[in-house]
Amino acid sequence: MSSIRALDWTPEGELSTVDRLDLLVTLLETSIPEVSYELVCAVEALALREREVSVQVTVS
């Protein structure tokens, strides 16, 4: 039995990364293969649009 919980939203109004993954897994588990393929493609496209965050290291 799955649990019910609130979704986490960013200040910009986007679904949090963790909740995006949880939603994708839930949808993949309940969809037919053709739909699963489309879901994965959509998430990959979203990931490409995300800004990359990197750590800057400075030597002093």
PDB file of N, CA and C in Angstrom:
ATOM      1  N   MET A   1       0.849  -1.182   0.000  1.00  0.00           N
ATOM      2  CA  MET A   1       0.000   0.000   0.000  1.00  0.00           C
ATOM      3  C   MET A   1       0.889   1.238   0.000  1.00  0.00           C
ATOM      4  N   SER A   2       0.653   2.146  -0.933  1.00  0.00           N
ATOM      5  CA  SER A   2       1.461   3.357  -1.005  1.00  0.00           C
ATOM      6  C   SER A   2       0.961   4.395  -0.009  1.00  0.00           C
ATOM      7  N   SER A   3       1.878   5.239   0.401  1.00  0.00           N
ATOM      8  CA  SER A   3       1.506   6.283   1.356  1.00  0.00           C
ATOM      9  C   SER A   3       1.176   7.568   0.613  1.00  0.00           C
ATOM     10  N   ILE A   4       0.387   8.389   1.239  1.00  0.00           N
ATOM     11  CA  ILE A   4       0.011   9.674   0.673  1.00  0.00           C
ATOM     12  C   ILE A   4       0.828  10.746   1.372  1.00  0.00           C
ATOM     13  N   ARG A   5       1.395  11.634   0.584  1.00  0.00           N
ATOM     14  CA  ARG A   5       2.167  12.727   1.166  1.00  0.00           C
ATOM     15  C   ARG A   5       2.049  13.946   0.269  1.00  0.00           C
ATOM     16  N   ALA A   6       2.375  15.092   0.806  1.00  0.00           N
ATOM     17  CA  ALA A   6       2.322  16.332   0.044  1.00  0.00           C
ATOM     18  C   ALA A   6       3.532  16.421  -0.875  1.00  0.00           C
ATOM     19  N   LEU A   7       3.344  17.053  -2.016  1.00  0.00           N
ATOM     20  CA  LEU A   7       4.441  17.264  -2.943  1.00  0.00           C
ATOM     21  C   LEU A   7       5.208  18.520  -2.543  1.00  0.00           C
ATOM     22  N   ASP A   8       6.499  18.517  -2.828  1.00  0.00           N
ATOM     23  CA  ASP A   8       7.357  19.653  -2.509  1.00  0.00           C
ATOM     24  C   ASP A   8       7.536  20.505  -3.761  1.00  0.00           C
ATOM     25  N   TRP A   9       7.345  21.800  -3.612  1.00  0.00           N
ATOM     26  CA  TRP A   9       7.440  22.728  -4.732  1.00  0.00           C
ATOM     27  C   TRP A   9       8.563  23.718  -4.476  1.00  0.00           C
ATOM     28  N   THR A  10       9.257  24.108  -5.540  1.00  0.00           N
ATOM     29  CA  THR A  10      10.325  25.093  -5.421  1.00  0.00           C
ATOM     30  C   THR A  10       9.718  26.494  -5.349  1.00  0.00           C
ATOM     31  N   PRO A  11      10.509  27.485  -4.946  1.00  0.00           N
ATOM     32  CA  PRO A  11      10.012  28.865  -4.929  1.00  0.00           C
ATOM     33  C   PRO A  11       9.562  29.351  -6.314  1.00  0.00           C
ATOM     34  N   GLU A  12      10.105  28.737  -7.369  1.00  0.00           N
ATOM     35  CA  GLU A  12       9.726  29.116  -8.734  1.00  0.00           C
ATOM     36  C   GLU A  12       8.432  28.435  -9.182  1.00  0.00           C
ATOM     37  N   GLY A  13       7.849  27.602  -8.321  1.00  0.00           N
ATOM     38  CA  GLY A  13       6.600  26.939  -8.659  1.00  0.00           C
ATOM     39  C   GLY A  13       6.765  25.614  -9.384  1.00  0.00           C
ATOM     40  N   GLU A  14       7.990  25.086  -9.400  1.00  0.00           N
ATOM     41  CA  GLU A  14       8.261  23.805 -10.056  1.00  0.00           C
ATOM     42  C   GLU A  14       8.221  22.676  -9.027  1.00  0.00           C
ATOM     43  N   LEU A  15       7.882  21.500  -9.489  1.00  0.00           N
ATOM     44  CA  LEU A  15       7.907  20.314  -8.628  1.00  0.00           C
ATOM     45  C   LEU A  15       9.353  20.004  -8.292  1.00  0.00           C
ATOM     46  N   SER A  16       9.631  19.672  -7.035  1.00  0.00           N
ATOM     47  CA  SER A  16      11.004  19.399  -6.625  1.00  0.00           C
ATOM     48  C   SER A  16      11.577  18.211  -7.390  1.00  0.00           C
ATOM     49  N   THR A  17      12.889  18.157  -7.488  1.00  0.00           N
ATOM     50  CA  THR A  17      13.568  17.095  -8.227  1.00  0.00           C
ATOM     51  C   THR A  17      13.220  15.720  -7.676  1.00  0.00           C
ATOM     52  N   VAL A  18      13.212  15.577  -6.370  1.00  0.00           N
ATOM     53  CA  VAL A  18      12.897  14.283  -5.748  1.00  0.00           C
ATOM     54  C   VAL A  18      11.469  13.863  -6.081  1.00  0.00           C
ATOM     55  N   ASP A  19      10.539  14.799  -6.002  1.00  0.00           N
ATOM     56  CA  ASP A  19       9.147  14.472  -6.305  1.00  0.00           C
ATOM     57  C   ASP A  19       8.934  14.203  -7.791  1.00  0.00           C
ATOM     58  N   ARG A  20       9.720  14.844  -8.649  1.00  0.00           N
ATOM     59  CA  ARG A  20       9.653  14.524 -10.079  1.00  0.00           C
ATOM     60  C   ARG A  20      10.021  13.059 -10.307  1.00  0.00           C
ATOM     61  N   LEU A  21      11.095  12.634  -9.644  1.00  0.00           N
ATOM     62  CA  LEU A  21      11.538  11.249  -9.787  1.00  0.00           C
ATOM     63  C   LEU A  21      10.494  10.287  -9.228  1.00  0.00           C
ATOM     64  N   ASP A  22       9.952  10.591  -8.065  1.00  0.00           N
ATOM     65  CA  ASP A  22       8.911   9.750  -7.471  1.00  0.00           C
ATOM     66  C   ASP A  22       7.694   9.639  -8.383  1.00  0.00           C
ATOM     67  N   LEU A  23       7.293  10.761  -8.971  1.00  0.00           N
ATOM     68  CA  LEU A  23       6.153  10.761  -9.881  1.00  0.00           C
ATOM     69  C   LEU A  23       6.451   9.933 -11.122  1.00  0.00           C
ATOM     70  N   LEU A  24       7.646  10.081 -11.664  1.00  0.00           N
ATOM     71  CA  LEU A  24       8.024   9.299 -12.841  1.00  0.00           C
ATOM     72  C   LEU A  24       7.988   7.806 -12.542  1.00  0.00           C
ATOM     73  N   VAL A  25       8.557   7.400 -11.422  1.00  0.00           N
ATOM     74  CA  VAL A  25       8.572   5.977 -11.054  1.00  0.00           C
ATOM     75  C   VAL A  25       7.147   5.450 -10.935  1.00  0.00           C
ATOM     76  N   THR A  26       6.276   6.198 -10.290  1.00  0.00           N
ATOM     77  CA  THR A  26       4.878   5.787 -10.138  1.00  0.00           C
ATOM     78  C   THR A  26       4.201   5.648 -11.497  1.00  0.00           C
ATOM     79  N   LEU A  27       4.405   6.624 -12.364  1.00  0.00           N
ATOM     80  CA  LEU A  27       3.800   6.564 -13.693  1.00  0.00           C
ATOM     81  C   LEU A  27       4.362   5.414 -14.522  1.00  0.00           C
ATOM     82  N   LEU A  28       5.668   5.170 -14.423  1.00  0.00           N
ATOM     83  CA  LEU A  28       6.279   4.072 -15.175  1.00  0.00           C
ATOM     84  C   LEU A  28       5.748   2.714 -14.732  1.00  0.00           C
ATOM     85  N   GLU A  29       5.536   2.573 -13.426  1.00  0.00           N
ATOM     86  CA  GLU A  29       5.046   1.299 -12.894  1.00  0.00           C
ATOM     87  C   GLU A  29       3.630   0.977 -13.363  1.00  0.00           C
ATOM     88  N   THR A  30       2.861   2.002 -13.695  1.00  0.00           N
ATOM     89  CA  THR A  30       1.452   1.783 -14.015  1.00  0.00           C
ATOM     90  C   THR A  30       1.113   1.990 -15.489  1.00  0.00           C
ATOM     91  N   SER A  31       2.124   2.217 -16.325  1.00  0.00           N
ATOM     92  CA  SER A  31       1.828   2.518 -17.727  1.00  0.00           C
ATOM     93  C   SER A  31       2.246   1.380 -18.659  1.00  0.00           C
ATOM     94  N   ILE A  32       1.694   1.430 -19.865  1.00  0.00           N
ATOM     95  CA  ILE A  32       2.067   0.452 -20.885  1.00  0.00           C
ATOM     96  C   ILE A  32       3.433   0.846 -21.458  1.00  0.00           C
ATOM     97  N   PRO A  33       4.155  -0.085 -22.084  1.00  0.00           N
ATOM     98  CA  PRO A  33       5.513   0.211 -22.567  1.00  0.00           C
ATOM     99  C   PRO A  33       5.623   1.444 -23.470  1.00  0.00           C
ATOM    100  N   GLU A  34       4.663   1.648 -24.349  1.00  0.00           N
ATOM    101  CA  GLU A  34       4.726   2.797 -25.244  1.00  0.00           C
ATOM    102  C   GLU A  34       4.667   4.120 -24.468  1.00  0.00           C
ATOM    103  N   VAL A  35       3.844   4.150 -23.454  1.00  0.00           N
ATOM    104  CA  VAL A  35       3.728   5.353 -22.635  1.00  0.00           C
ATOM    105  C   VAL A  35       4.979   5.518 -21.773  1.00  0.00           C
ATOM    106  N   SER A  36       5.508   4.416 -21.251  1.00  0.00           N
ATOM    107  CA  SER A  36       6.733   4.480 -20.452  1.00  0.00           C
ATOM    108  C   SER A  36       7.859   5.116 -21.249  1.00  0.00           C
ATOM    109  N   TYR A  37       7.996   4.713 -22.514  1.00  0.00           N
ATOM    110  CA  TYR A  37       9.032   5.268 -23.381  1.00  0.00           C
ATOM    111  C   TYR A  37       8.853   6.778 -23.524  1.00  0.00           C
ATOM    112  N   GLU A  38       7.639   7.226 -23.755  1.00  0.00           N
ATOM    113  CA  GLU A  38       7.368   8.659 -23.904  1.00  0.00           C
ATOM    114  C   GLU A  38       7.658   9.420 -22.617  1.00  0.00           C
ATOM    115  N   LEU A  39       7.352   8.823 -21.472  1.00  0.00           N
ATOM    116  CA  LEU A  39       7.631   9.468 -20.184  1.00  0.00           C
ATOM    117  C   LEU A  39       9.133   9.659 -19.985  1.00  0.00           C
ATOM    118  N   VAL A  40       9.903   8.632 -20.294  1.00  0.00           N
ATOM    119  CA  VAL A  40      11.356   8.717 -20.142  1.00  0.00           C
ATOM    120  C   VAL A  40      11.913   9.797 -21.071  1.00  0.00           C
ATOM    121  N   CYS A  41      11.434   9.851 -22.294  1.00  0.00           N
ATOM    122  CA  CYS A  41      11.882  10.890 -23.244  1.00  0.00           C
ATOM    123  C   CYS A  41      11.564  12.286 -22.720  1.00  0.00           C
ATOM    124  N   ALA A  42      10.385  12.448 -22.159  1.00  0.00           N
ATOM    125  CA  ALA A  42       9.987  13.751 -21.626  1.00  0.00           C
ATOM    126  C   ALA A  42      10.866  14.164 -20.453  1.00  0.00           C
ATOM    127  N   VAL A  43      11.168  13.228 -19.572  1.00  0.00           N
ATOM    128  CA  VAL A  43      12.005  13.546 -18.411  1.00  0.00           C
ATOM    129  C   VAL A  43      13.431  13.856 -18.862  1.00  0.00           C
ATOM    130  N   GLU A  44      13.934  13.125 -19.855  1.00  0.00           N
ATOM    131  CA  GLU A  44      15.266  13.426 -20.376  1.00  0.00           C
ATOM    132  C   GLU A  44      15.313  14.833 -20.959  1.00  0.00           C
ATOM    133  N   ALA A  45      14.269  15.224 -21.658  1.00  0.00           N
ATOM    134  CA  ALA A  45      14.216  16.569 -22.228  1.00  0.00           C
ATOM    135  C   ALA A  45      14.194  17.628 -21.121  1.00  0.00           C
ATOM    136  N   LEU A  46      13.471  17.359 -20.056  1.00  0.00           N
ATOM    137  CA  LEU A  46      13.442  18.285 -18.919  1.00  0.00           C
ATOM    138  C   LEU A  46      14.823  18.405 -18.289  1.00  0.00           C
ATOM    139  N   ALA A  47      15.493  17.276 -18.140  1.00  0.00           N
ATOM    140  CA  ALA A  47      16.811  17.270 -17.507  1.00  0.00           C
ATOM    141  C   ALA A  47      17.811  18.091 -18.314  1.00  0.00           C
ATOM    142  N   LEU A  48      17.698  18.062 -19.617  1.00  0.00           N
ATOM    143  CA  LEU A  48      18.611  18.828 -20.459  1.00  0.00           C
ATOM    144  C   LEU A  48      18.399  20.320 -20.315  1.00  0.00           C
ATOM    145  N   ARG A  49      17.185  20.725 -19.944  1.00  0.00           N
ATOM    146  CA  ARG A  49      16.889  22.150 -19.777  1.00  0.00           C
ATOM    147  C   ARG A  49      17.276  22.673 -18.399  1.00  0.00           C
ATOM    148  N   GLU A  50      17.506  21.768 -17.449  1.00  0.00           N
ATOM    149  CA  GLU A  50      17.871  22.192 -16.096  1.00  0.00           C
ATOM    150  C   GLU A  50      19.252  22.838 -16.106  1.00  0.00           C
ATOM    151  N   ARG A  51      19.429  23.821 -15.275  1.00  0.00           N
ATOM    152  CA  ARG A  51      20.748  24.435 -15.147  1.00  0.00           C
ATOM    153  C   ARG A  51      21.666  23.498 -14.384  1.00  0.00           C
ATOM    154  N   GLU A  52      22.890  23.422 -14.850  1.00  0.00           N
ATOM    155  CA  GLU A  52      23.867  22.615 -14.147  1.00  0.00           C
ATOM    156  C   GLU A  52      24.472  23.441 -13.032  1.00  0.00           C
ATOM    157  N   VAL A  53      24.617  22.814 -11.886  1.00  0.00           N
ATOM    158  CA  VAL A  53      25.213  23.480 -10.742  1.00  0.00           C
ATOM    159  C   VAL A  53      26.548  22.812 -10.489  1.00  0.00           C
ATOM    160  N   SER A  54      27.579  23.599 -10.415  1.00  0.00           N
ATOM    161  CA  SER A  54      28.908  23.038 -10.155  1.00  0.00           C
ATOM    162  C   SER A  54      29.541  23.778  -8.994  1.00  0.00           C
ATOM    163  N   VAL A  55      30.441  23.092  -8.352  1.00  0.00           N
ATOM    164  CA  VAL A  55      31.166  23.676  -7.228  1.00  0.00           C
ATOM    165  C   VAL A  55      32.391  24.378  -7.777  1.00  0.00           C
ATOM    166  N   GLN A  56      32.573  25.614  -7.374  1.00  0.00           N
ATOM    167  CA  GLN A  56      33.765  26.347  -7.786  1.00  0.00           C
ATOM    168  C   GLN A  56      34.775  26.267  -6.665  1.00  0.00           C
ATOM    169  N   VAL A  57      35.974  25.867  -7.026  1.00  0.00           N
ATOM    170  CA  VAL A  57      37.045  25.733  -6.048  1.00  0.00           C
ATOM    171  C   VAL A  57      38.084  26.805  -6.347  1.00  0.00           C
ATOM    172  N   THR A  58      38.458  27.537  -5.315  1.00  0.00           N
ATOM    173  CA  THR A  58      39.505  28.538  -5.483  1.00  0.00           C
ATOM    174  C   THR A  58      40.666  28.199  -4.583  1.00  0.00           C
ATOM    175  N   VAL A  59      41.845  28.469  -5.073  1.00  0.00           N
ATOM    176  CA  VAL A  59      43.063  28.230  -4.296  1.00  0.00           C
ATOM    177  C   VAL A  59      43.579  29.579  -3.835  1.00  0.00           C
ATOM    178  N   SER A  60      43.828  29.685  -2.531  1.00  0.00           N
ATOM    179  CA  SER A  60      44.331  30.963  -2.021  1.00  0.00           C
ATOM    180  C   SER A  60      45.630  30.791  -1.281  1.00  0.00           C
TER     181      SER A  60
END
